[in-house]
Coordinates of C-alpha atoms in Angstrom, one line a residue:
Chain A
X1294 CA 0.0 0.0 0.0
X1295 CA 0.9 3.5 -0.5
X1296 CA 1.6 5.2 2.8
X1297 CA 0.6 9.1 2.7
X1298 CA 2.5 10.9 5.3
X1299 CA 1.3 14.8 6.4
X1300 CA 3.0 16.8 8.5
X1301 CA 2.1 18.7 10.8
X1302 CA -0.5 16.8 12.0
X1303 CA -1.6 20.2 13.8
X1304 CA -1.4 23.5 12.7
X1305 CA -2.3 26.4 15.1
X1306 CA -2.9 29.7 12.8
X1307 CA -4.0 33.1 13.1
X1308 CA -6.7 34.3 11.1
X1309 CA -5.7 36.3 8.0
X1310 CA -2.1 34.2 8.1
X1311 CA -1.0 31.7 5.7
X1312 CA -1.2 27.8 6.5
X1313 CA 1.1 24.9 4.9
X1314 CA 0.4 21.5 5.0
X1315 CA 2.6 18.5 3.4
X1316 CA 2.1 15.6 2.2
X1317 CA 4.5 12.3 0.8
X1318 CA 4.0 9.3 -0.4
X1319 CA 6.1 6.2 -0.2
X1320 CA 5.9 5.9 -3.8
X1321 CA 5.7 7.9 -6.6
X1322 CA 2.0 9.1 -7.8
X1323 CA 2.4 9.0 -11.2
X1324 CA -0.1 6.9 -12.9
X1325 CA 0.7 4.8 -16.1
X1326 CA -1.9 7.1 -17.8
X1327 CA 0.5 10.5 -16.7
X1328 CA -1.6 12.1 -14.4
X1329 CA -0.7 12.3 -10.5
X1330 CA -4.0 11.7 -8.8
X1331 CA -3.2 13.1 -5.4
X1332 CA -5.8 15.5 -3.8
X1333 CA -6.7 17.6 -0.7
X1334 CA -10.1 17.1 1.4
X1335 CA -11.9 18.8 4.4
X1336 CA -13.7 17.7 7.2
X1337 CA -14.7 20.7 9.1
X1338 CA -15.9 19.3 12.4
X1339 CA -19.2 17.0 12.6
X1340 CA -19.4 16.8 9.1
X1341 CA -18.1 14.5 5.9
X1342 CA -15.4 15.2 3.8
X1343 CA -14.7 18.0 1.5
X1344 CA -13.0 17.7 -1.9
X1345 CA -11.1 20.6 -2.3
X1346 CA -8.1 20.1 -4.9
X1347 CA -7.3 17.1 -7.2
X1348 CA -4.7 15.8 -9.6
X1349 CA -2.3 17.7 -7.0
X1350 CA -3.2 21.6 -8.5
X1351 CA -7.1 21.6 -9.4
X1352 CA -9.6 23.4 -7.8
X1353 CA -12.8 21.6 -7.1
X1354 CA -16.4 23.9 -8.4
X1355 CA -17.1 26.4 -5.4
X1356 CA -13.6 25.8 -3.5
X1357 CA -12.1 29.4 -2.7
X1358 CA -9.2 30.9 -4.7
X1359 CA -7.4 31.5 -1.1
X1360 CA -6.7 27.6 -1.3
X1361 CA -4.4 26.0 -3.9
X1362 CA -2.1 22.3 -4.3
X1363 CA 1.0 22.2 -5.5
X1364 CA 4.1 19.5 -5.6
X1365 CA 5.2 16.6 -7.9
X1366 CA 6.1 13.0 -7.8
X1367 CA 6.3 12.0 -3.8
X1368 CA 6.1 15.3 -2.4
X1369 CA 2.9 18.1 -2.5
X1370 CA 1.6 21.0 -0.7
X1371 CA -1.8 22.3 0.4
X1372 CA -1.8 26.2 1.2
X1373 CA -4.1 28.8 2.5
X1374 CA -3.3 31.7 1.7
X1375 CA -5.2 33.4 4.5
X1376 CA -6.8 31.7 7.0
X1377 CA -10.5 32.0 8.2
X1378 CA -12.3 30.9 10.4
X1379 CA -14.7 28.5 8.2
X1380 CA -11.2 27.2 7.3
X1381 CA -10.9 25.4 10.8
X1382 CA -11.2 21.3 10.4
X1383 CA -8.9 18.7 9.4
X1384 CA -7.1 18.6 6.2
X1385 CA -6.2 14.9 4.3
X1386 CA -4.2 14.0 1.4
X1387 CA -5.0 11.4 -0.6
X1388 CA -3.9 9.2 -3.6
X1389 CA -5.9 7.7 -6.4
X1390 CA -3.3 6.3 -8.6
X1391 CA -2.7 2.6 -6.6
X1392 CA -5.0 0.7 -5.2
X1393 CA -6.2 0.6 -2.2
X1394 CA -7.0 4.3 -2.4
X1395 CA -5.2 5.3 0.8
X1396 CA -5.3 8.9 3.2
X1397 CA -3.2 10.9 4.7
X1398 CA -3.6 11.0 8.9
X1399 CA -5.0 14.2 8.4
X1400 CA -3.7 17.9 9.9
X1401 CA -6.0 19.6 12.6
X1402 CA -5.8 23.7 11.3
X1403 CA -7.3 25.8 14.2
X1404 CA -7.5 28.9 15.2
X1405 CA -4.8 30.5 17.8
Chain B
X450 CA -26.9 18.8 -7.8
X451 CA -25.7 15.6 -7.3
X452 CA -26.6 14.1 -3.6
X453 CA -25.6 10.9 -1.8
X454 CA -27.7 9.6 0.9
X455 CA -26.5 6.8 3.1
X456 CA -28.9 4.5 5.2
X457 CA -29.1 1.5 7.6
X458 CA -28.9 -0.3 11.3
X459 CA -26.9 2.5 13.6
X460 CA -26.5 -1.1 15.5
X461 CA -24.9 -4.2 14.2
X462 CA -24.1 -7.5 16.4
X463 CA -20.6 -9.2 16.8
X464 CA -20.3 -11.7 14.1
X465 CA -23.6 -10.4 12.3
X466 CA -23.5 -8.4 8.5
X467 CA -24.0 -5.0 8.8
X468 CA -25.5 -4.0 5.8
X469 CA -26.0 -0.2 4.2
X470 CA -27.6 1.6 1.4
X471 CA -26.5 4.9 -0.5
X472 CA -29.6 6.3 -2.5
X473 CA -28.0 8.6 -5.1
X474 CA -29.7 11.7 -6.7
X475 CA -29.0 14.3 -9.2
X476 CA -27.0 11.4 -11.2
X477 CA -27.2 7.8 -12.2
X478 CA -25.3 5.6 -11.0
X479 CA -25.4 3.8 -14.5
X480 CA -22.9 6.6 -15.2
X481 CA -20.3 5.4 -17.5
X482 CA -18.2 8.1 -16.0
X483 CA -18.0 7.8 -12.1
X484 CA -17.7 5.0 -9.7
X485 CA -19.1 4.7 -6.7
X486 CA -17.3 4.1 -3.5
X487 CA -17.5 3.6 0.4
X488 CA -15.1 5.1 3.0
X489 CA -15.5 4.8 7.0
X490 CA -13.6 6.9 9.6
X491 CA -13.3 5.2 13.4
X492 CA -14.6 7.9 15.7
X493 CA -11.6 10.4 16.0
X494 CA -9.4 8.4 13.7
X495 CA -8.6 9.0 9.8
X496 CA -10.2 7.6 6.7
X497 CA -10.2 4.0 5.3
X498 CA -11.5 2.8 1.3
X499 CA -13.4 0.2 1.5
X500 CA -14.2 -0.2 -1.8
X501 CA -15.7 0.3 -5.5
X502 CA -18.1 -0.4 -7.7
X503 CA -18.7 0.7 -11.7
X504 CA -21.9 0.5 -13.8
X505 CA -20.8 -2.9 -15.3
X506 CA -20.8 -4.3 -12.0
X507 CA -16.9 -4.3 -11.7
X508 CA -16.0 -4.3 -8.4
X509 CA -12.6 -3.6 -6.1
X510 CA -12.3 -4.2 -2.7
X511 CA -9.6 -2.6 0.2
X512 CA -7.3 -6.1 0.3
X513 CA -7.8 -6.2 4.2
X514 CA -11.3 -6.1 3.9
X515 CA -11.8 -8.5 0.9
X516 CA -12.9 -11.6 2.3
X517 CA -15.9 -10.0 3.9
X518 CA -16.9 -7.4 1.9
X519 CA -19.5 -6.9 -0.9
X520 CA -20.8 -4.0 -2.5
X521 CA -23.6 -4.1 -5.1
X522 CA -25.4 -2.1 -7.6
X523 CA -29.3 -1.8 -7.9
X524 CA -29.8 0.7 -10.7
X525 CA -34.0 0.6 -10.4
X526 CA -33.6 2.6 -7.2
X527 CA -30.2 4.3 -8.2
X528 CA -28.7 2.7 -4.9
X529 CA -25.2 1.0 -4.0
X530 CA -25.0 -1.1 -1.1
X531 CA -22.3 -2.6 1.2
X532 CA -22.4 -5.4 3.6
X533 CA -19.8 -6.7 5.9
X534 CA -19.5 -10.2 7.1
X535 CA -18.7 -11.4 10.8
X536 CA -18.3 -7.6 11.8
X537 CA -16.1 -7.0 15.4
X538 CA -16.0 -3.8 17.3
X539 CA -13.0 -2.8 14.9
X540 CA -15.9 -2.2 12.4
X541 CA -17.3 0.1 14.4
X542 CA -17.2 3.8 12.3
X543 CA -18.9 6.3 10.4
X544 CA -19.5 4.6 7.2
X545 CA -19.4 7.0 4.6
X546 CA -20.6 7.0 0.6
X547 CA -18.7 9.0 -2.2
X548 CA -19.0 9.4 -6.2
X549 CA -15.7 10.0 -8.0
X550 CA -12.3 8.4 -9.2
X551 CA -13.1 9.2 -12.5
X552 CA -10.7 11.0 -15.3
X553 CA -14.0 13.6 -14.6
X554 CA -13.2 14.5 -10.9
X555 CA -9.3 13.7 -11.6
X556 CA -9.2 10.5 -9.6
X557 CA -10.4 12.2 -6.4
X558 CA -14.3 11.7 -4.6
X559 CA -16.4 14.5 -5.5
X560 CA -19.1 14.0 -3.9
X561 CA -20.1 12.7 -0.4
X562 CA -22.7 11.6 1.7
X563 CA -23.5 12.8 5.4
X564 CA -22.1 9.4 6.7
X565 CA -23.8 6.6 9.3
X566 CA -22.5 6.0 12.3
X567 CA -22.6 1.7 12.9
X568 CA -21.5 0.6 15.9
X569 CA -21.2 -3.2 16.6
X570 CA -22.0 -3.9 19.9
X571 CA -24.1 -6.7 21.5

């Protein structure tokens, strides 16, 4: 299995400042067909998952500008560019390229 | 707007099946373009595939899960289904539904239902 790895798994922030989360994988992502099929979810508390960004760069229909995905073969990046407070929730990676489809722990963003 | 619906026993026996349903609207899930998945989450743990299914039936299941899983299409009512065999309390979670891992939604789940809680308790 491919073993997604974030770090931190908590990031306190203060609103209106930029938050970083990473992401690797134990293998590379690249599929056979050339895309890398990682992307970024949120789970803001008490409810499900959120897609926010796939193949690593790709904003999802409604997902603010303030987020975006970068990175390439083992190694990629979810930033915020300025934090709010709807923001707060835990952040996973996850990779579509091997089976089983595996997550990342998940990071914790809140609020200082 | 495409909406995923999961349903099913909150409560599930030691060594019993538990068995779900995700009612899909706003898209079919004769869609030649999406398949349709479930994911569970422990309570205050991360995320786990469980498995897939496409329009032709094709399934693929989570490797640790294999031998008890099954997941099933009934396109009449636009539903998916899961069951679990001889659950423990280690299958105790919020069992959630998605729609994705297409080249459409770039290999990612789209779209997600509220999630069940199922705890297997006697």
């Amino acid at each position: 299995d491919i073993v997604m790895t974030q770090t931190p798994l908590s990031s306190p922030v203060t609103l209106g400042q930029p938050a970083s989360i990473s992401c690797r994988s134990s293998q590379s992502l690249e599929h056979s067909d050339g895309n890398v099929y990682l992307s970024w979810l949120q789970q803001r508390p008490g409810q499900p998952p959120r897609l926010l960004i796939y193949k690593i760069s790709k904003r999802f229909s409604g997902v603010p500008d303030r987020f975006s995905g970068s990175g390439a073969g083992t190694d990629f990046t979810l930033e915020i560019s300025r934090v709010e407070a709807e923001d707060v929730g835990v952040y996973y990676c996850m990779q579509g390229t091997q089976f089983p489809r595996t997550f990342g722990q998940g990071t914790k963003v809140e609020i200082k | 707007q495409v909406q995923l619906q999961e349903s099913g026993p909150g409560l599930v026996k030691p060594s019993q099946t538990l068995s779900l349903t995700c009612t899909v609207s706003g898209d079919s899930i004769s869609s030649v373009i999406y398949y349709w998945s479930w994911i569970r989450q422990p309570a205050g743990k991360g995320l786990e595939w469980i498995g897939r299914i496409y329009t032709t039936g094709n399934t693929i299941y989570h490797p640790s899960l294999k031998s008890r899983v099954t997941i099933s299409l009934d396109t009449s009512k636009n539903q998916f289904s899961l069951k679990v065999n001889s659950v423990t309390a280690a299958d105790t979670a919020v069992y959630y539904c998605a729609r994705g891992e297409s080249s459409a939604s770039g290999g990612a789940f789209d779209y997600w239902g509220q999630g069940i809680l199922v705890t297997v308790s006697s």
